[in-house]
Short mmCIF file of C-alpha atoms and ligand atoms in Angstrom, two decimals:
data_model
loop_
_atom_site.label_atom_id
_atom_site.label_comp_id
_atom_site.label_asym_id
_atom_site.label_seq_id
_atom_site.Cartn_x
_atom_site.Cartn_y
_atom_site.Cartn_z
CA MET G 1 11.04 -45.14 -56.93
CA THR G 2 8.70 -42.45 -55.59
CA ARG G 3 5.33 -42.57 -57.30
CA THR G 4 3.91 -39.11 -57.94
CA ILE G 5 0.60 -37.73 -59.18
CA THR G 6 0.50 -34.58 -61.30
CA LEU G 7 -1.92 -31.92 -60.11
CA SER G 8 -3.81 -29.67 -62.53
CA ASP G 9 -1.35 -26.83 -61.83
CA GLY G 10 1.55 -29.05 -62.95
CA LYS G 11 3.01 -29.81 -59.51
CA LYS G 12 3.90 -33.40 -58.76
CA ILE G 13 2.68 -34.60 -55.37
CA PRO G 14 4.21 -37.77 -53.87
CA ALA G 15 1.46 -40.38 -54.14
CA LEU G 16 2.11 -41.71 -50.63
CA GLY G 17 1.67 -39.31 -47.72
CA TRP G 18 2.07 -39.67 -43.96
CA GLY G 19 -0.42 -37.75 -41.79
CA ASN G 20 0.03 -36.45 -38.26
CA GLY G 21 -3.67 -36.01 -37.52
CA SER G 22 -4.53 -39.53 -36.34
CA GLY G 23 -2.92 -42.50 -34.59
CA GLY G 24 -2.90 -40.54 -31.31
CA MET G 25 -0.89 -37.64 -32.81
CA ASN G 26 -3.81 -35.22 -33.12
CA ARG G 27 -3.13 -32.50 -30.50
CA ASN G 28 -0.05 -34.45 -29.38
CA PRO G 29 2.86 -32.58 -30.97
CA ASP G 30 5.58 -34.62 -29.21
CA LYS G 31 4.27 -37.86 -30.67
CA ALA G 32 3.79 -36.21 -34.08
CA LEU G 33 7.37 -34.97 -34.03
CA SER G 34 9.02 -38.29 -33.13
CA ALA G 35 6.87 -40.34 -35.53
CA GLY G 36 7.36 -37.71 -38.25
CA VAL G 37 11.12 -38.13 -38.00
CA ILE G 38 10.75 -41.91 -38.39
CA ALA G 39 8.45 -41.50 -41.41
CA LEU G 40 10.78 -39.09 -43.17
CA LYS G 41 13.85 -41.22 -42.48
CA ALA G 42 11.93 -44.27 -43.75
CA GLY G 43 11.49 -42.47 -47.07
CA ILE G 44 7.97 -40.96 -46.97
CA HIS G 45 8.71 -37.37 -47.99
CA HIS G 46 5.14 -36.10 -47.75
CA ILE G 47 3.54 -34.85 -44.51
CA ASP G 48 -0.17 -34.12 -44.15
CA THR G 49 -0.97 -31.78 -41.26
CA ALA G 50 -3.66 -29.26 -40.31
CA GLN G 51 -4.37 -26.32 -38.04
CA ILE G 52 -6.88 -28.24 -35.94
CA TYR G 53 -4.44 -31.12 -35.32
CA LEU G 54 -2.11 -28.63 -33.55
CA THR G 55 0.77 -30.45 -35.24
CA GLU G 56 2.00 -27.93 -37.83
CA VAL G 57 5.00 -27.01 -35.66
CA ALA G 58 5.76 -30.73 -35.24
CA ALA G 59 5.63 -31.24 -39.03
CA ALA G 60 8.22 -28.52 -39.55
CA GLY G 61 10.28 -29.79 -36.61
CA ALA G 62 10.33 -33.33 -37.98
CA ILE G 63 11.75 -32.11 -41.29
CA LYS G 64 14.57 -30.35 -39.48
CA GLU G 65 15.24 -33.13 -36.99
CA ALA G 66 15.33 -35.77 -39.73
CA GLY G 67 18.03 -33.74 -41.47
CA PHE G 68 15.97 -32.61 -44.46
CA THR G 69 15.16 -29.18 -45.84
CA LYS G 70 11.69 -28.04 -46.85
CA ALA G 71 12.58 -28.58 -50.53
CA ASP G 72 12.91 -32.34 -49.85
CA VAL G 73 9.42 -32.76 -48.41
CA TRP G 74 5.89 -32.12 -49.68
CA VAL G 75 3.77 -30.50 -46.96
CA THR G 76 -0.02 -30.15 -47.00
CA SER G 77 -1.87 -28.18 -44.34
CA LYS G 78 -5.48 -27.17 -43.87
CA LEU G 79 -7.45 -24.12 -42.85
CA GLY G 80 -9.37 -25.63 -40.06
CA LYS G 81 -11.35 -23.77 -37.43
CA GLN G 82 -15.08 -24.38 -37.78
CA GLY G 83 -17.48 -21.54 -38.52
CA LEU G 84 -14.91 -18.90 -39.47
CA SER G 85 -16.32 -15.51 -40.24
CA VAL G 86 -15.83 -15.18 -43.99
CA ASP G 87 -14.16 -11.80 -44.20
CA PRO G 88 -10.72 -11.18 -45.73
CA LYS G 89 -9.13 -10.06 -42.44
CA THR G 90 -10.21 -13.15 -40.46
CA ILE G 91 -9.19 -15.55 -43.20
CA ARG G 92 -5.85 -13.82 -43.74
CA GLU G 93 -5.10 -14.03 -40.01
CA ASN G 94 -5.94 -17.73 -39.96
CA VAL G 95 -3.80 -18.42 -43.02
CA GLN G 96 -0.97 -16.48 -41.39
CA GLY G 97 -1.40 -18.81 -38.39
CA THR G 98 -0.39 -21.77 -40.56
CA LEU G 99 2.53 -19.88 -42.11
CA ASP G 100 3.79 -18.90 -38.64
CA GLN G 101 3.43 -22.42 -37.23
CA LEU G 102 5.17 -24.07 -40.18
CA GLY G 103 7.76 -21.36 -40.74
CA PHE G 104 7.39 -21.91 -44.51
CA LYS G 105 4.64 -22.05 -47.11
CA PRO G 106 2.92 -25.42 -47.48
CA ASP G 107 2.91 -26.94 -50.97
CA LEU G 108 -0.83 -27.51 -50.75
CA TYR G 109 -3.42 -25.73 -48.61
CA LEU G 110 -6.89 -27.20 -48.16
CA ILE G 111 -10.16 -25.98 -46.69
CA HIS G 112 -10.49 -28.74 -44.09
CA ASN G 113 -14.25 -29.17 -44.65
CA PRO G 114 -17.18 -27.13 -45.92
CA PHE G 115 -18.15 -26.21 -42.35
CA VAL G 116 -14.98 -24.14 -41.90
CA ALA G 117 -16.93 -21.23 -43.42
CA GLU G 118 -19.64 -20.00 -41.08
CA ALA G 119 -23.08 -21.17 -42.20
CA GLY G 120 -24.72 -18.91 -44.73
CA ASP G 121 -25.64 -18.82 -48.39
CA GLY G 122 -22.64 -18.41 -50.64
CA ASN G 123 -20.10 -18.46 -47.78
CA ILE G 124 -18.08 -21.38 -49.15
CA ALA G 125 -17.73 -19.57 -52.47
CA LYS G 126 -16.77 -16.37 -50.64
CA LEU G 127 -14.11 -18.24 -48.65
CA TRP G 128 -12.70 -19.72 -51.85
CA THR G 129 -12.50 -16.28 -53.47
CA ILE G 130 -10.62 -14.88 -50.46
CA LEU G 131 -8.12 -17.77 -50.59
CA GLU G 132 -7.65 -17.26 -54.33
CA ASP G 133 -6.84 -13.65 -53.62
CA LEU G 134 -4.21 -14.70 -51.07
CA VAL G 135 -2.64 -16.91 -53.76
CA GLN G 136 -2.79 -14.24 -56.45
CA ASN G 137 -1.82 -11.21 -54.35
CA GLY G 138 -0.75 -12.40 -50.95
CA PRO G 139 1.14 -14.74 -48.66
CA LEU G 140 -0.05 -17.93 -50.38
CA GLU G 141 1.64 -17.09 -53.68
CA GLY G 142 2.91 -20.33 -55.24
CA VAL G 143 0.79 -22.54 -52.96
CA SER G 144 -1.64 -25.03 -54.54
CA LEU G 145 -5.22 -24.68 -53.27
CA GLY G 146 -7.60 -27.52 -52.59
CA VAL G 147 -10.50 -28.71 -50.47
CA SER G 148 -11.34 -31.58 -48.16
CA ASN G 149 -14.58 -33.39 -47.36
CA PHE G 150 -16.35 -31.43 -50.09
CA ARG G 151 -19.67 -32.95 -51.19
CA PRO G 152 -21.19 -32.39 -54.65
CA GLN G 153 -23.03 -29.25 -53.51
CA ASP G 154 -19.85 -27.74 -52.02
CA LEU G 155 -17.80 -28.43 -55.14
CA LYS G 156 -20.50 -26.94 -57.38
CA GLU G 157 -20.62 -23.81 -55.23
CA ILE G 158 -16.92 -23.04 -55.55
CA LEU G 159 -16.59 -24.18 -59.16
CA ALA G 160 -19.26 -21.64 -60.09
CA VAL G 161 -16.96 -18.79 -59.00
CA ALA G 162 -13.45 -20.28 -59.17
CA LYS G 163 -10.72 -18.46 -61.05
CA ILE G 164 -8.39 -21.15 -59.73
CA LYS G 165 -9.95 -24.61 -59.60
CA PRO G 166 -9.12 -26.70 -56.54
CA VAL G 167 -6.33 -29.13 -57.38
CA ALA G 168 -7.40 -31.75 -54.83
CA ASN G 169 -10.30 -32.95 -52.68
CA GLN G 170 -9.13 -34.93 -49.64
CA LEU G 171 -11.76 -37.46 -48.58
CA GLU G 172 -12.20 -40.79 -46.89
CA PHE G 173 -11.63 -42.85 -50.02
CA HIS G 174 -11.41 -46.64 -50.27
CA PRO G 175 -13.41 -49.38 -52.02
CA TYR G 176 -16.23 -49.40 -49.43
CA VAL G 177 -17.20 -45.75 -50.07
CA LEU G 178 -16.94 -45.79 -53.87
CA THR G 179 -20.66 -46.07 -54.55
CA HIS G 180 -21.48 -43.21 -52.19
CA LEU G 181 -18.69 -41.03 -53.53
CA GLN G 182 -19.48 -41.52 -57.23
CA PRO G 183 -21.17 -38.08 -57.69
CA VAL G 184 -18.16 -36.43 -56.02
CA LEU G 185 -15.70 -38.47 -58.09
CA ASP G 186 -17.53 -37.49 -61.30
CA ILE G 187 -17.28 -33.75 -60.54
CA CYS G 188 -13.63 -34.10 -59.52
CA SER G 189 -12.74 -36.05 -62.64
CA ALA G 190 -14.50 -33.53 -64.93
CA ASN G 191 -12.57 -30.67 -63.32
CA GLY G 192 -9.11 -32.21 -62.99
CA ILE G 193 -9.41 -32.41 -59.18
CA VAL G 194 -7.19 -35.15 -57.76
CA ILE G 195 -8.61 -37.27 -54.93
CA GLU G 196 -6.51 -37.51 -51.81
CA SER G 197 -7.52 -40.55 -49.82
CA TYR G 198 -7.53 -40.42 -46.05
CA GLY G 199 -8.58 -43.49 -44.10
CA PRO G 200 -7.37 -45.66 -47.01
CA LEU G 201 -6.81 -48.66 -44.73
CA THR G 202 -10.35 -48.66 -43.31
CA PRO G 203 -11.49 -51.85 -45.11
CA VAL G 204 -8.64 -53.82 -43.52
CA LEU G 205 -8.23 -52.11 -40.15
CA ARG G 206 -11.61 -50.70 -39.15
CA HIS G 207 -14.31 -52.75 -40.86
CA PRO G 208 -15.43 -55.22 -38.15
CA THR G 209 -14.87 -58.32 -40.30
CA GLY G 210 -12.88 -56.97 -43.23
CA GLY G 211 -15.97 -57.63 -45.37
CA PRO G 212 -15.94 -59.28 -48.79
CA LEU G 213 -12.60 -57.72 -49.71
CA LYS G 214 -10.70 -59.59 -47.00
CA PRO G 215 -10.06 -62.86 -48.91
CA ILE G 216 -9.45 -60.96 -52.14
CA LEU G 217 -6.84 -58.66 -50.62
CA GLU G 218 -5.18 -61.63 -48.93
CA ARG G 219 -5.02 -63.56 -52.21
CA ILE G 220 -3.59 -60.55 -54.07
CA ALA G 221 -1.09 -59.96 -51.24
CA GLN G 222 0.20 -63.51 -51.76
CA ARG G 223 0.53 -62.94 -55.50
CA VAL G 224 2.39 -59.64 -55.02
CA SER G 225 4.60 -61.24 -52.32
CA LYS G 226 5.76 -63.84 -54.84
CA GLU G 227 6.56 -61.18 -57.43
CA ALA G 228 8.27 -58.88 -54.92
CA GLY G 229 10.21 -61.72 -53.24
CA LYS G 230 9.10 -60.60 -49.77
CA THR G 231 6.00 -60.66 -47.61
CA VAL G 232 3.45 -58.07 -48.69
CA ASP G 233 0.34 -57.62 -46.53
CA PRO G 234 -3.23 -56.53 -47.43
CA THR G 235 -2.60 -52.97 -46.16
CA SER G 236 0.04 -52.53 -48.86
CA VAL G 237 -2.31 -53.96 -51.50
CA LEU G 238 -4.97 -51.38 -50.54
CA LEU G 239 -2.44 -48.56 -50.76
CA LEU G 240 -1.32 -49.77 -54.20
CA TRP G 241 -4.97 -49.89 -55.29
CA THR G 242 -5.52 -46.32 -54.03
CA ILE G 243 -2.50 -44.96 -55.86
CA GLN G 244 -3.20 -46.87 -59.07
CA LYS G 245 -6.74 -45.39 -59.02
CA GLY G 246 -4.96 -42.03 -59.34
CA ALA G 247 -5.54 -40.97 -55.73
CA VAL G 248 -2.93 -39.76 -53.27
CA ALA G 249 -2.87 -42.19 -50.32
CA VAL G 250 -2.65 -40.29 -47.03
CA THR G 251 -2.03 -42.91 -44.41
CA THR G 252 -0.13 -42.95 -41.15
CA SER G 253 1.48 -44.92 -38.37
CA THR G 254 3.44 -44.15 -35.23
CA ARG G 255 5.14 -47.56 -35.08
CA GLU G 256 8.51 -47.88 -36.75
CA GLU G 257 7.79 -51.33 -38.13
CA ASN G 258 4.47 -50.27 -39.68
CA ILE G 259 5.96 -47.03 -41.00
CA LYS G 260 8.65 -49.05 -42.79
CA THR G 261 5.93 -51.25 -44.30
CA LEU G 262 4.06 -48.16 -45.50
CA ALA G 263 7.23 -46.63 -46.96
CA SER G 264 8.05 -49.88 -48.79
CA VAL G 265 4.84 -49.59 -50.86
CA ASP G 266 6.65 -47.25 -53.23
CA GLY G 267 9.00 -50.06 -54.20
CA LEU G 268 6.32 -52.69 -54.81
CA PRO G 269 5.20 -53.87 -58.26
CA ASP G 270 1.88 -52.62 -59.62
CA LEU G 271 -1.37 -54.52 -59.21
CA THR G 272 -2.77 -55.92 -62.45
CA ALA G 273 -5.76 -54.29 -64.17
CA ASP G 274 -7.87 -57.33 -63.24
CA GLU G 275 -6.89 -57.06 -59.57
CA ILE G 276 -7.77 -53.35 -59.49
CA LYS G 277 -11.13 -54.11 -61.09
CA GLU G 278 -11.93 -56.98 -58.74
CA ILE G 279 -11.22 -54.83 -55.66
CA GLU G 280 -13.35 -52.01 -57.05
CA GLU G 281 -16.30 -54.16 -58.12
CA THR G 282 -16.38 -55.96 -54.78
CA GLY G 283 -16.01 -52.76 -52.76
CA ARG G 284 -18.87 -51.06 -54.60
CA LYS G 285 -21.36 -53.59 -53.21
CA VAL G 286 -20.77 -52.39 -49.64
CA HIS G 287 -21.09 -49.06 -47.86
CA TYR G 288 -18.83 -48.71 -44.85
CA ARG G 289 -17.41 -45.40 -43.68
CA HIS G 290 -15.28 -44.64 -40.61
CA TYR G 291 -15.31 -40.80 -40.61
CA ARG G 292 -18.99 -39.82 -40.81
CA GLU G 293 -19.30 -36.29 -39.51
CA HIS G 294 -18.95 -34.45 -42.82
CA MET G 295 -19.68 -36.59 -45.86
CA GLU G 296 -22.95 -38.06 -44.60
CA LYS G 297 -24.52 -34.67 -43.87
CA ASP G 298 -27.02 -33.68 -46.60
CA PHE G 299 -25.43 -36.23 -48.95
CA ALA G 300 -27.56 -39.39 -48.98
CA VAL G 301 -25.75 -42.67 -48.42
CA PRO G 302 -26.54 -45.58 -50.75
CA ASP G 303 -28.86 -48.34 -49.68
CA LEU G 304 -26.13 -50.97 -49.42
CA PRO G 305 -25.17 -53.39 -46.66
CA SER G 306 -22.05 -52.74 -44.61
CA ASP G 307 -21.02 -56.38 -45.17
CA LEU G 308 -22.04 -59.23 -47.46
N1 NAP R 401 -9.09 -34.18 -44.17
C1 NAP R 401 -9.64 -34.82 -43.16
O1 NAP R 401 -10.74 -34.48 -42.70
C2 NAP R 401 -8.92 -36.00 -42.58
C3 NAP R 401 -9.61 -36.91 -41.77
C4 NAP R 401 -8.91 -38.01 -41.27
C5 NAP R 401 -7.56 -38.18 -41.55
N2 NAP R 401 -6.90 -37.24 -42.32
C6 NAP R 401 -5.45 -37.37 -42.60
O2 NAP R 401 -5.17 -38.71 -43.02
C7 NAP R 401 -4.17 -39.28 -42.16
C8 NAP R 401 -4.36 -40.78 -42.11
O3 NAP R 401 -5.67 -41.07 -41.66
P1 NAP R 401 -6.07 -42.50 -41.11
O4 NAP R 401 -5.42 -42.74 -39.78
O5 NAP R 401 -7.53 -42.62 -41.15
O6 NAP R 401 -5.39 -43.47 -42.19
P2 NAP R 401 -5.35 -45.06 -42.40
O7 NAP R 401 -4.22 -45.29 -43.31
O8 NAP R 401 -6.69 -45.59 -42.80
O9 NAP R 401 -5.07 -45.67 -40.97
C9 NAP R 401 -3.87 -45.44 -40.30
C10 NAP R 401 -3.77 -46.44 -39.16
O10 NAP R 401 -3.37 -47.67 -39.71
C11 NAP R 401 -2.46 -48.31 -38.86
N3 NAP R 401 -1.45 -48.98 -39.70
C12 NAP R 401 -0.64 -48.39 -40.60
N4 NAP R 401 0.13 -49.29 -41.23
C13 NAP R 401 -0.23 -50.50 -40.73
C14 NAP R 401 0.20 -51.82 -40.97
N5 NAP R 401 1.17 -52.09 -41.86
N6 NAP R 401 -0.39 -52.81 -40.28
C15 NAP R 401 -1.36 -52.55 -39.38
N7 NAP R 401 -1.80 -51.32 -39.10
C16 NAP R 401 -1.24 -50.29 -39.76
C17 NAP R 401 -1.83 -47.24 -38.02
O11 NAP R 401 -1.75 -47.67 -36.68
P3 NAP R 401 -0.32 -47.83 -35.94
O12 NAP R 401 0.11 -46.44 -35.56
O13 NAP R 401 -0.66 -48.68 -34.78
O14 NAP R 401 0.61 -48.49 -36.90
C18 NAP R 401 -2.76 -46.02 -38.16
O15 NAP R 401 -3.38 -45.70 -36.94
C19 NAP R 401 -4.36 -38.52 -40.84
O16 NAP R 401 -3.23 -38.59 -40.00
C20 NAP R 401 -4.61 -37.11 -41.37
O17 NAP R 401 -3.40 -36.51 -41.73
C21 NAP R 401 -7.57 -36.19 -42.85
#
C-alpha cells in the first residue's frame, strides 16, 4: 500500500518521500544518483530535490536508471538561489533552470525559503504572483505550487495576494518543534496547506539524548513489531506519526539497509489514536530544532527546555 495525501488542488502526493539534499548528497550528484536508484527500486516513488542541492539532474537520472518513467514518480523541486531579483525575467530564467535540469516538469515546485526573494517590502508576494503567472500562462502549467520554511508573516504576505493558494509548506516538522510551529500550523490548516516534514527523524537521530520521547517511541516500536510480525524501530514509528498527522514525511538515506527500512513504513499498521496523542503531548514540552537558519529568524522560539 502507498499512503497518499490529497493536496488542495486534488493531486495525491505519496506520503513518504526520499530527498537528495542531505545525507552527503547535497552537491554530490553521483551519490544522489546511486542512492536515488536504490530508493526507487525499494519502492519510494517520491523524490524531493532542489536547485541549490545541484541534484536535479541526478533525480531525473535515477528515475531512468531505475527503469521507471516520470509518470511513476512524484518529483518536488525548489526555486532556490538566495536574494533573487524579483522581476519576471529573472524568475522565469531560474524556473527554466529547473525544467532544463530535470528534463520534465516537477509535480510540485516550492519557494525554498522566504529569503529566495531579495529583501524588500512586498517581494515575497511579488515572487508568488510571478510564479502564479508561470502556472497560469507559462512553463509551469499543471505544476502544483508551494512554499518551504515559510513563517507566519511570510504565509500572510502571500495569502493576501494569492490567486492560487500554496498547496504545501515544507518545514522541519516533528514532535519537538510542534509548540514553536503552532502559529504556522494554524495558518496552514485554515488554508488547506499540507505540511511536508523534513528532518522528521531529528528526535531519534539528532537530539543528543533522544529526549523524553525515546522510551515512548521504543515502547510503541515494540507494540507495532508484535502486530507487524517483524522488528520495527523508533524511526519507523516517527514516520508513521508524521504521516498520520497528515504531513508528508520527507526523509532520506544513502544506505540500502536503511532505505529498505524507510520504504517498509508504507506497509506497517497504523499507530493508535492514543499513541499519536502521547507522542504529540510529550513532544510539545520540548523545543529542539536541527535546521535553524530560517525558522528561528524573526519568529520567536518558545521558552521550553531542549530536554526534560
Ligand atoms: N526545504 C528545506 O529547506 C529542507 C531542509 C532540509 C532537508 N530537506 C529535504 O528533506 C530531506 C530529508 O532531510 P533530513 O536528512 O533532515 O531527514 P531525516 O529523515 O530527519 O534524516 C535522514 C537521515 O536519517 C538517517 N536514517 C534514515 N533511516 C534510518 C534508519 N532506519 N536508521 C538510522 N538512521 C536512518 C539517514 O542516514 P543514513 O544515510 O546513514 O542512513 C539520513 O542521513 C533532504 O534530503 C531534503 O530533500 C529540505
